[in-house]
Coordinates of N, CA, C and O in Angstrom, one line a residue:
M45 N 0.9 -1.1 0.3 CA 0.2 -0.2 0.2 C 0.8 1.0 -0.1 O 2.1 1.3 0.8
A46 N 0.4 2.0 -1.2 CA 1.5 3.3 -1.2 C 1.0 4.2 0.2 O -0.3 4.2 0.7
A47 N 2.3 5.2 0.7 CA 2.0 6.0 1.7 C 1.0 7.5 1.2 O 1.3 7.7 0.1
A48 N -0.3 7.6 1.9 CA -0.9 9.0 1.6 C 0.6 10.2 1.4 O 1.3 10.4 2.1
P49 N 0.1 11.2 0.8 CA 0.7 12.2 0.3 C 0.7 13.4 1.6 O -0.4 13.2 2.4
A50 N 1.9 14.0 1.6 CA 1.8 14.7 2.7 C 0.4 15.7 2.4 O 0.1 16.4 1.6
P51 N 0.4 16.3 4.1 CA -1.0 17.2 4.0 C -0.4 18.6 2.9 O 1.1 18.8 2.8
A52 N -1.3 19.1 2.4 CA -1.0 20.5 1.7 C -2.4 21.1 1.5 O -3.6 21.0 1.8
Q53 N -1.7 22.9 1.4 CA -3.3 23.6 1.0 C -4.3 23.2 0.1 O -3.7 22.5 -1.0
G54 N -5.0 23.7 -0.2 CA -6.3 23.5 -0.8 C -7.1 22.0 -1.0 O -7.8 21.7 -1.9
L55 N -6.8 21.6 0.1 CA -7.8 20.0 0.3 C -9.2 20.1 0.5 O -9.3 20.9 1.4
P56 N -10.1 20.1 -0.3 CA -11.5 20.6 0.6 C -11.8 20.1 1.5 O -11.4 18.4 1.5
K57 N -12.3 20.5 2.5 CA -12.2 19.8 4.0 C -13.9 19.3 4.5 O -14.3 21.0 3.7
P58 N -14.7 18.9 4.6 CA -15.9 18.9 5.1 C -16.4 19.7 6.1 O -15.7 20.3 6.9
S59 N -17.9 20.2 5.7 CA -18.1 21.3 6.7 C -18.9 20.2 7.9 O -18.4 20.6 9.3
G60 N -18.5 19.1 7.7 CA -19.2 18.4 9.4 C -20.6 18.0 9.2 O -20.9 17.1 9.9
S61 N -21.2 18.4 8.6 CA -22.8 18.2 8.8 C -23.9 18.0 7.9 O -24.8 17.4 7.7
G62 N -22.9 17.6 6.7 CA -23.3 17.4 5.5 C -23.8 15.4 5.2 O -23.3 14.9 5.9
S63 N -24.1 15.1 4.3 CA -24.7 14.0 4.1 C -24.2 13.3 3.1 O -24.2 12.0 2.7
W64 N -22.9 13.9 2.4 CA -22.3 13.3 1.4 C -20.4 13.4 1.9 O -20.2 14.1 2.9
A65 N -20.2 12.1 1.3 CA -18.7 11.3 1.9 C -18.3 11.3 0.5 O -18.6 10.8 -0.4
V66 N -16.7 11.0 0.7 CA -16.1 10.4 0.2 C -15.2 9.5 0.7 O -14.9 9.5 1.4
A67 N -15.6 8.5 -0.4 CA -14.7 6.9 0.1 C -13.6 7.1 -0.7 O -13.4 7.2 -1.6
I68 N -12.4 6.1 0.2 CA -11.3 6.4 0.0 C -10.7 4.8 -0.6 O -10.4 4.4 -2.0
D69 N -11.2 3.8 0.4 CA -10.6 2.7 -0.5 C -11.4 1.6 0.6 O -12.4 2.3 1.6
S70 N -11.8 0.5 0.2 CA -12.3 -0.7 1.0 C -11.9 -1.6 1.5 O -10.9 -2.6 0.4
F71 N -11.5 -2.6 2.2 CA -10.8 -3.7 3.1 C -11.6 -4.7 3.4 O -12.7 -4.7 4.4
A72 N -10.9 -5.8 3.4 CA -11.6 -7.1 4.3 C -10.9 -7.2 5.6 O -11.5 -7.7 6.4
D73 N -9.6 -6.7 5.4 CA -9.1 -6.6 7.0 C -9.5 -5.2 7.8 O -9.1 -4.2 7.3
E74 N -10.1 -5.4 8.8 CA -10.3 -3.8 9.6 C -9.0 -2.8 10.2 O -9.0 -2.1 9.9
S75 N -7.7 -3.5 10.2 CA -6.6 -3.2 10.7 C -6.2 -2.6 9.7 O -5.7 -1.5 10.0
V76 N -6.1 -2.9 8.5 CA -5.5 -2.4 7.4 C -7.0 -1.1 6.9 O -6.1 0.0 6.6
A77 N -7.7 -1.2 7.2 CA -8.9 0.1 6.9 C -8.7 1.0 7.9 O -8.3 2.1 7.9
E78 N -8.1 0.6 8.8 CA -7.6 2.0 10.7 C -6.5 2.3 10.0 O -6.6 3.7 10.5
Q79 N -5.4 1.4 9.4 CA -4.2 2.2 9.3 C -4.3 3.1 8.0 O -3.7 4.3 8.1
R80 N -5.3 2.7 7.1 CA -5.3 3.9 5.7 C -6.2 5.1 6.3 O -5.9 5.9 6.1
S81 N -7.2 4.9 7.5 CA -8.0 5.8 8.1 C -6.8 7.0 8.6 O -6.7 8.2 8.6
A82 N -5.8 6.1 9.4 CA -4.9 7.1 9.6 C -4.2 7.8 8.8 O -3.7 9.3 9.1
Q83 N -3.6 7.5 7.6 CA -3.0 8.3 6.7 C -3.9 9.4 6.2 O -3.1 10.4 6.0
I84 N -4.9 8.8 6.0 CA -5.9 10.1 5.5 C -6.2 11.2 6.5 O -5.9 12.5 6.5
A85 N -6.3 10.8 7.9 CA -6.2 12.1 9.1 C -4.9 12.3 8.7 O -5.2 13.5 9.6
R86 N -3.7 12.0 8.7 CA -2.7 12.5 8.7 C -2.4 13.7 7.8 O -2.1 14.9 7.8
M87 N -3.6 13.8 6.9 CA -3.8 14.8 5.6 C -4.5 15.9 6.1 O -4.7 17.0 5.4
G88 N -4.6 15.6 7.5 CA -5.9 16.5 7.8 C -7.2 16.6 7.8 O -8.2 17.1 7.8
L89 N -7.7 15.6 7.2 CA -9.3 15.0 6.6 C -10.0 14.3 8.1 O -9.0 13.2 8.7
P90 N -11.3 14.5 8.4 CA -11.6 13.4 9.3 C -12.1 11.8 9.2 O -13.3 12.0 8.4
A91 N -10.7 11.6 8.5 CA -11.5 10.0 8.0 C -11.5 9.2 9.2 O -11.7 9.2 10.1
E92 N -12.8 7.8 8.4 CA -13.2 7.2 9.3 C -13.2 5.8 8.9 O -13.4 5.5 7.7
V93 N -13.7 4.2 9.6 CA -13.6 3.1 8.9 C -15.4 2.8 9.4 O -15.8 3.1 10.6
R94 N -16.1 2.8 8.6 CA -17.6 2.2 8.6 C -17.6 0.6 7.8 O -16.9 0.4 6.5
W95 N -18.3 -0.5 8.6 CA -18.2 -1.5 7.7 C -19.3 -1.4 7.2 O -20.6 -1.0 7.4
Y96 N -19.7 -2.6 6.3 CA -20.7 -3.1 5.7 C -20.6 -4.6 5.2 O -19.3 -5.1 5.2
T97 N -21.9 -5.4 4.7 CA -21.7 -6.4 4.1 C -21.6 -6.5 2.9 O -22.8 -5.9 2.1
T98 N -21.5 -7.2 1.6 CA -21.5 -7.8 0.5 C -21.4 -9.2 0.7 O -20.0 -9.8 1.2
K99 N -21.9 -9.9 -0.3 CA -21.7 -11.3 -0.5 C -21.7 -11.9 0.8 O -20.7 -12.8 0.8
D100 N -22.4 -11.9 1.8 CA -21.9 -12.7 3.0 C -20.9 -12.2 3.8 O -20.1 -12.8 4.6
Q101 N -19.9 -11.4 3.3 CA -18.3 -10.7 4.2 C -18.5 -9.8 4.5 O -19.6 -8.5 3.7
V102 N -18.0 -9.4 5.7 CA -17.6 -8.0 6.1 C -16.6 -7.1 5.5 O -15.6 -7.5 5.4
R103 N -16.8 -5.7 4.7 CA -15.7 -5.1 4.3 C -15.7 -3.7 5.2 O -17.0 -3.5 5.8
Y104 N -14.6 -3.1 5.4 CA -14.4 -1.7 6.4 C -13.8 -1.0 5.1 O -13.3 -1.0 4.0
R105 N -14.8 0.3 5.1 CA -14.8 1.5 3.9 C -13.7 2.4 5.0 O -14.5 2.7 6.0
V106 N -13.1 3.2 4.6 CA -12.6 4.1 4.8 C -13.1 5.5 4.3 O -13.2 5.4 2.6
V107 N -13.8 6.4 5.1 CA -14.2 7.3 4.6 C -14.2 9.0 5.2 O -13.7 9.1 6.2
V108 N -14.2 9.9 4.4 CA -14.7 11.1 4.9 C -15.8 11.8 4.8 O -16.0 12.1 3.6
P109 N -16.4 11.7 6.0 CA -17.9 12.4 5.8 C -18.3 14.0 6.0 O -17.1 14.4 6.3
G110 N -19.3 13.9 5.6 CA -19.4 15.8 6.2 C -19.4 16.7 5.1 O -19.7 18.1 5.3
Y111 N -19.4 16.3 4.0 CA -19.7 17.1 2.6 C -21.4 17.5 2.8 O -22.1 16.7 2.4
S112 N -21.4 19.4 2.6 CA -22.7 19.7 2.5 C -23.4 19.3 1.0 O -24.7 19.3 1.0
T113 N -22.6 19.2 0.1 CA -23.0 18.9 -1.1 C -22.2 17.8 -2.0 O -21.1 17.6 -1.7
Q114 N -23.3 17.3 -3.1 CA -22.1 16.5 -3.9 C -21.4 17.3 -4.7 O -20.1 16.4 -5.0
D115 N -21.4 18.3 -5.0 CA -20.1 19.0 -5.8 C -19.0 19.1 -5.0 O -18.0 19.1 -5.3
A116 N -19.2 19.7 -3.5 CA -18.0 19.5 -2.7 C -17.1 18.1 -2.3 O -16.1 18.4 -2.5
A117 N -18.2 17.6 -2.3 CA -17.6 16.1 -2.3 C -16.7 15.6 -3.7 O -15.8 15.1 -3.4
N118 N -17.7 15.9 -4.5 CA -16.6 15.7 -5.8 C -15.3 16.3 -6.0 O -14.7 15.8 -6.7
A119 N -15.4 17.8 -5.5 CA -14.0 18.3 -5.7 C -13.1 17.7 -4.7 O -12.0 17.8 -5.2
A120 N -13.6 17.4 -3.9 CA -12.7 16.6 -2.6 C -11.8 15.0 -3.5 O -10.9 14.9 -3.4
A121 N -13.1 14.5 -3.9 CA -12.9 13.2 -5.0 C -11.6 13.5 -5.6 O -10.6 12.6 -5.8
A122 N -11.3 14.4 -6.3 CA -11.0 14.9 -7.7 C -9.0 15.1 -7.1 O -8.5 14.8 -7.5
E123 N -9.3 15.9 -6.2 CA -7.9 16.5 -5.4 C -7.4 15.0 -4.8 O -6.0 15.0 -4.8
L124 N -7.9 14.0 -4.1 CA -7.7 13.0 -3.4 C -6.7 12.4 -4.6 O -6.1 11.5 -4.5
R125 N -7.9 12.3 -5.3 CA -7.3 10.9 -6.5 C -6.2 11.9 -7.3 O -5.2 11.0 -7.5
R126 N -5.9 12.9 -7.4 CA -4.8 13.6 -8.2 C -3.6 13.5 -7.4 O -2.3 13.2 -7.8
R127 N -4.3 13.3 -6.3 CA -2.6 13.3 -4.8 C -2.3 11.8 -4.8 O -1.7 11.1 -3.9
K128 N -3.2 10.9 -5.7 CA -2.9 9.2 -5.4 C -3.0 9.3 -3.9 O -2.6 8.0 -3.5
A129 N -4.5 9.5 -3.2 CA -4.6 9.0 -2.1 C -5.7 7.8 -2.1 O -6.4 8.2 -1.4
G130 N -5.6 7.1 -3.0 CA -6.7 6.2 -3.1 C -8.1 6.1 -4.0 O -7.7 7.2 -4.9
G131 N -8.7 5.4 -4.7 CA -9.9 5.5 -5.6 C -10.8 6.4 -5.2 O -10.7 7.3 -6.3
A132 N -11.2 7.1 -3.9 CA -11.8 8.5 -3.8 C -12.9 8.8 -5.1 O -12.9 9.3 -6.0
W133 N -13.9 7.8 -4.4 CA -15.3 8.1 -5.0 C -16.0 8.8 -4.0 O -16.3 8.6 -2.8
V134 N -17.6 9.2 -4.8 CA -18.5 10.2 -3.9 C -19.4 9.5 -3.8 O -20.0 8.4 -4.4
M135 N -20.0 9.3 -2.5 CA -21.5 8.7 -2.0 C -22.3 9.5 -1.0 O -21.3 10.4 -0.5
R136 N -23.4 8.8 -0.8 CA -24.4 9.5 0.1 C -24.7 8.8 1.0 O -24.8 7.7 1.0
L137 N -24.6 9.0 2.2 CA -24.2 8.3 3.3 C -26.1 8.0 3.7 O -26.5 9.2 3.6
Q138 N -26.1 7.4 4.4 CA -27.2 6.7 5.0 C -27.7 7.4 6.3 O -26.6 7.4 7.0
K139 N -28.7 8.0 6.6 CA -29.2 8.6 8.1 C -28.8 7.1 8.8 O -29.7 6.3 9.0
Q140 N -28.3 7.7 9.9 CA -28.0 6.5 10.9 C -29.2 6.9 12.1 O -29.6 7.9 12.5
E141 N -29.7 5.7 12.7 CA -31.3 5.9 13.2 C -30.5 5.5 14.9 O -29.6 4.9 14.6

């Protein structure tokens, strides 16, 4: 796994209250996801690990939640891809109950 790029100016940060997120990567191993989340956090983004199931398997996705608009999340994803910080795709988070 490649090291995350160093922090730099111009990386769009989430507002903290939006329902849009940038997904960075997805892993079968939770400890690998936690390491990747820490790399993204060192870039100054509030990364977290969220689990989900697919085909009867638990997977761990590293996400940066809290973008208020899809456009803001798309801008962040594009910059993260440019910096080679993972796949960086945009997703809308479901409301947690």
